[in-house]
Short mmCIF file of C-alpha atoms in Angstrom, two decimals:
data_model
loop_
_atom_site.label_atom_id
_atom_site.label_comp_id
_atom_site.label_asym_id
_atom_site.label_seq_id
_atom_site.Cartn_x
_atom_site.Cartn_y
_atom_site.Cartn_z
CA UNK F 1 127.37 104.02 76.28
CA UNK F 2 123.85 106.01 75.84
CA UNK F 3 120.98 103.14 76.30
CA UNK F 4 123.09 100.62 77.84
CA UNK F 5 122.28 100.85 81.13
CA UNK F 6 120.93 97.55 82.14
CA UNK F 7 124.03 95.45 80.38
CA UNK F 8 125.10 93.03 82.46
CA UNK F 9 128.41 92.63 83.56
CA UNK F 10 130.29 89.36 81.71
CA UNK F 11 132.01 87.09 84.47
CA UNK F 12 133.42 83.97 85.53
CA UNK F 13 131.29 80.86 83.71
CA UNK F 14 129.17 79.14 86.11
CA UNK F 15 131.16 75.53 84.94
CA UNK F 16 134.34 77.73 86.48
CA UNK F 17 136.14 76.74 83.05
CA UNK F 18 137.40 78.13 80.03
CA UNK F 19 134.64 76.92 77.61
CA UNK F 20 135.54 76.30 74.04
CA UNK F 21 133.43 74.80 71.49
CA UNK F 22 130.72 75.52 69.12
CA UNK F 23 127.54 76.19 70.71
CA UNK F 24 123.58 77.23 69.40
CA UNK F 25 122.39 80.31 68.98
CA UNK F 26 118.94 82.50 68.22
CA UNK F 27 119.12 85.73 66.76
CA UNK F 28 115.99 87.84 68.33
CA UNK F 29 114.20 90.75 67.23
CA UNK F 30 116.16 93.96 68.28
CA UNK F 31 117.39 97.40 67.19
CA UNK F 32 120.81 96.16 66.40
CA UNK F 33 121.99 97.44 63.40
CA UNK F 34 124.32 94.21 63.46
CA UNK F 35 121.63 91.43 63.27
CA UNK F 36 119.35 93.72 61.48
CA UNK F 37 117.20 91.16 59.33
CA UNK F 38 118.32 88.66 60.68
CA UNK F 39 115.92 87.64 64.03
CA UNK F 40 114.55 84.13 63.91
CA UNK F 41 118.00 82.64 62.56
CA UNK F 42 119.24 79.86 64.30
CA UNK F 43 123.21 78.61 64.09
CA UNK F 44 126.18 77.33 65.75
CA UNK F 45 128.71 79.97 66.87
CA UNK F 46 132.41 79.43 68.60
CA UNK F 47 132.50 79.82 72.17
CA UNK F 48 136.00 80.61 73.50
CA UNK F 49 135.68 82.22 76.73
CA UNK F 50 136.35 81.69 80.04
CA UNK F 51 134.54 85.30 81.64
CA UNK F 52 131.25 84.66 79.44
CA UNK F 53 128.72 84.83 82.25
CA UNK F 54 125.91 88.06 81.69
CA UNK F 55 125.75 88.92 85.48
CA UNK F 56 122.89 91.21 85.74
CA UNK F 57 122.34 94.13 88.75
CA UNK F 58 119.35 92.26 89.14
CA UNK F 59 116.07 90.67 88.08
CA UNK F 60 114.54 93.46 87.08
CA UNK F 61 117.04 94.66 84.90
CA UNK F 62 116.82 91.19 83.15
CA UNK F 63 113.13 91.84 82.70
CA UNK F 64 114.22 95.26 81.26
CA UNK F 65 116.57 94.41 78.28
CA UNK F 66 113.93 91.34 77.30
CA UNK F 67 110.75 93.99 77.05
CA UNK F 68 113.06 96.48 75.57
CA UNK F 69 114.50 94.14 72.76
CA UNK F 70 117.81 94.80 73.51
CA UNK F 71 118.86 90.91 73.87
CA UNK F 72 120.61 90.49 70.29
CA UNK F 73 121.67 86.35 71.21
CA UNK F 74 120.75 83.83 73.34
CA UNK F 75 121.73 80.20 73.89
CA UNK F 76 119.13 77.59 72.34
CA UNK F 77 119.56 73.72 73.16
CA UNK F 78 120.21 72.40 69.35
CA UNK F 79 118.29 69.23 70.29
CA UNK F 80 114.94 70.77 71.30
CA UNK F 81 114.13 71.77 67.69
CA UNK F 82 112.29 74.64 68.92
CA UNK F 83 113.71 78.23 69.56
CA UNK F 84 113.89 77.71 73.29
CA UNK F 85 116.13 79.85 75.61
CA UNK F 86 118.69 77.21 77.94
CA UNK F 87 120.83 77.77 80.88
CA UNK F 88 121.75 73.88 80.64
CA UNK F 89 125.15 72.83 80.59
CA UNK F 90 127.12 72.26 78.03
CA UNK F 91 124.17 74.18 75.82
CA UNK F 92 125.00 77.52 77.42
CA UNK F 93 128.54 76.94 78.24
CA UNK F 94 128.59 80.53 80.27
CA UNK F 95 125.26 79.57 82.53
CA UNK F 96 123.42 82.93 82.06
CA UNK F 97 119.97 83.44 82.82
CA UNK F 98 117.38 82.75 79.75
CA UNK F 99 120.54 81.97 77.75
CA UNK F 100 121.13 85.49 77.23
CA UNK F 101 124.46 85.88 75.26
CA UNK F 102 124.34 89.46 73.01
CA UNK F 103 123.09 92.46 73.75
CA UNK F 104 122.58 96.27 71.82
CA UNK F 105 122.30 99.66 73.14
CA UNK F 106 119.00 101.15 72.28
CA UNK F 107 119.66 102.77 69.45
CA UNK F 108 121.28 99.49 68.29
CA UNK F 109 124.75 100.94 67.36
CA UNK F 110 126.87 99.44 70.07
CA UNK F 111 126.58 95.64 70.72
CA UNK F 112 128.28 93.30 73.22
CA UNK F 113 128.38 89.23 73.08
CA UNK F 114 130.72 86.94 74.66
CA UNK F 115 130.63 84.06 71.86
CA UNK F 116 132.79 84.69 68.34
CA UNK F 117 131.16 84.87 65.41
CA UNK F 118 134.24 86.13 63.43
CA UNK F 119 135.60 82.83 64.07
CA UNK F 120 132.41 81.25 61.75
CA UNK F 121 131.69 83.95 59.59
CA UNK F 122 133.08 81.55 56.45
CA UNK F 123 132.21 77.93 55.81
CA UNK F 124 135.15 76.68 55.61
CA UNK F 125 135.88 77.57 59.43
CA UNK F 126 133.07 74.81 59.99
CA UNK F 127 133.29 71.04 60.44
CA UNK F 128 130.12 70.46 58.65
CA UNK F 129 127.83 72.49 56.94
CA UNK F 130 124.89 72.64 54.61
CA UNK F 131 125.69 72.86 50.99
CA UNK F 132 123.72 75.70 50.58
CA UNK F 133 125.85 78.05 52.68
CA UNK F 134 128.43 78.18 49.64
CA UNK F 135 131.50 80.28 50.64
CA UNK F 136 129.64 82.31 53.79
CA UNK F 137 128.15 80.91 56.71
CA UNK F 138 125.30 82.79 57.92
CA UNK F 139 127.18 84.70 60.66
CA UNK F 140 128.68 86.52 57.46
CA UNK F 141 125.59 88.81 57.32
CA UNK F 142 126.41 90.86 60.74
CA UNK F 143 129.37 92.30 59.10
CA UNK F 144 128.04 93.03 55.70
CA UNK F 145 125.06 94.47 58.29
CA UNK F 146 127.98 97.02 59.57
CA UNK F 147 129.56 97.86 56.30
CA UNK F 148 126.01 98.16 54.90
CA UNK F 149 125.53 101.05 57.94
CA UNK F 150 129.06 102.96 57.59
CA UNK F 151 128.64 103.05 53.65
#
């Protein structure tokens, strides 16, 4: 895929487990036409996943997709009340570095991410949530994002 060239590779969870369970995430700034308006939000997303894990080539190439803006996701500890990246267990349930969890090419038409958010993209598929949300939760906006881009 053109401009995806530092992607990690997604691999065994560093808790060697199958991790399933709802976990918090930031969106960030980035060319994705997915998330497009959407950097700054903060919500829980289902984790299912056993191979989450964003191995990177290296250091470097971590460095790369965070100047770049290709990081879509990451993993924020839901206690902190601040928008802080965590590799802490059971926070990040995959263990990658800076809590990275999405990513988008650089033209922001191909994106990868190991958590679900079609499994949360309606209320109703939450235990709780704000009475606000009415009938979508926030994760519904990624896929009226897409259709927005294809119409």
């Amino acid at each position: 895929i053109p401009g995806a060239e530092n992607w990690p590779h997604f691999v065994r969870n560093k808790s060697e487990q199958f991790e399933a369970r709802f976990a918090m995430v930031e969106v960030l700034e980035s060319p994705s036409l997915f998330f497009n308006g959407m950097a700054g939000s903060r919500m829980p997303i289902a984790v299912a996943h056993g191979e989450g894990f964003a191995e990177f080539s290296s250091a470097s190439a971590v460095n790369s997709v965070l100047e770049k803006k290709l990081v879509t996701t990451r993993f924020i500890a839901p206690t902190s009340g601040e928008s802080t990246p965590t590799e802490v267990y059971p926070f990040n349930p995959n263990g990658s570095p800076l809590g990275i969890t999405g990513l988008t090419s650089t033209d922001g038409r191909f994106s990868i991410m190991m958590p679900h958010p079609e499994r949360v993209y309606r209320s109703v598929q939450h235990s709780w949530y704000p009475s606000d949300w009415q009938e979508d939760a926030p994760l519904m906006r990624m896929f009226r994002n897409a259709r927005k881009f294809v119409a």
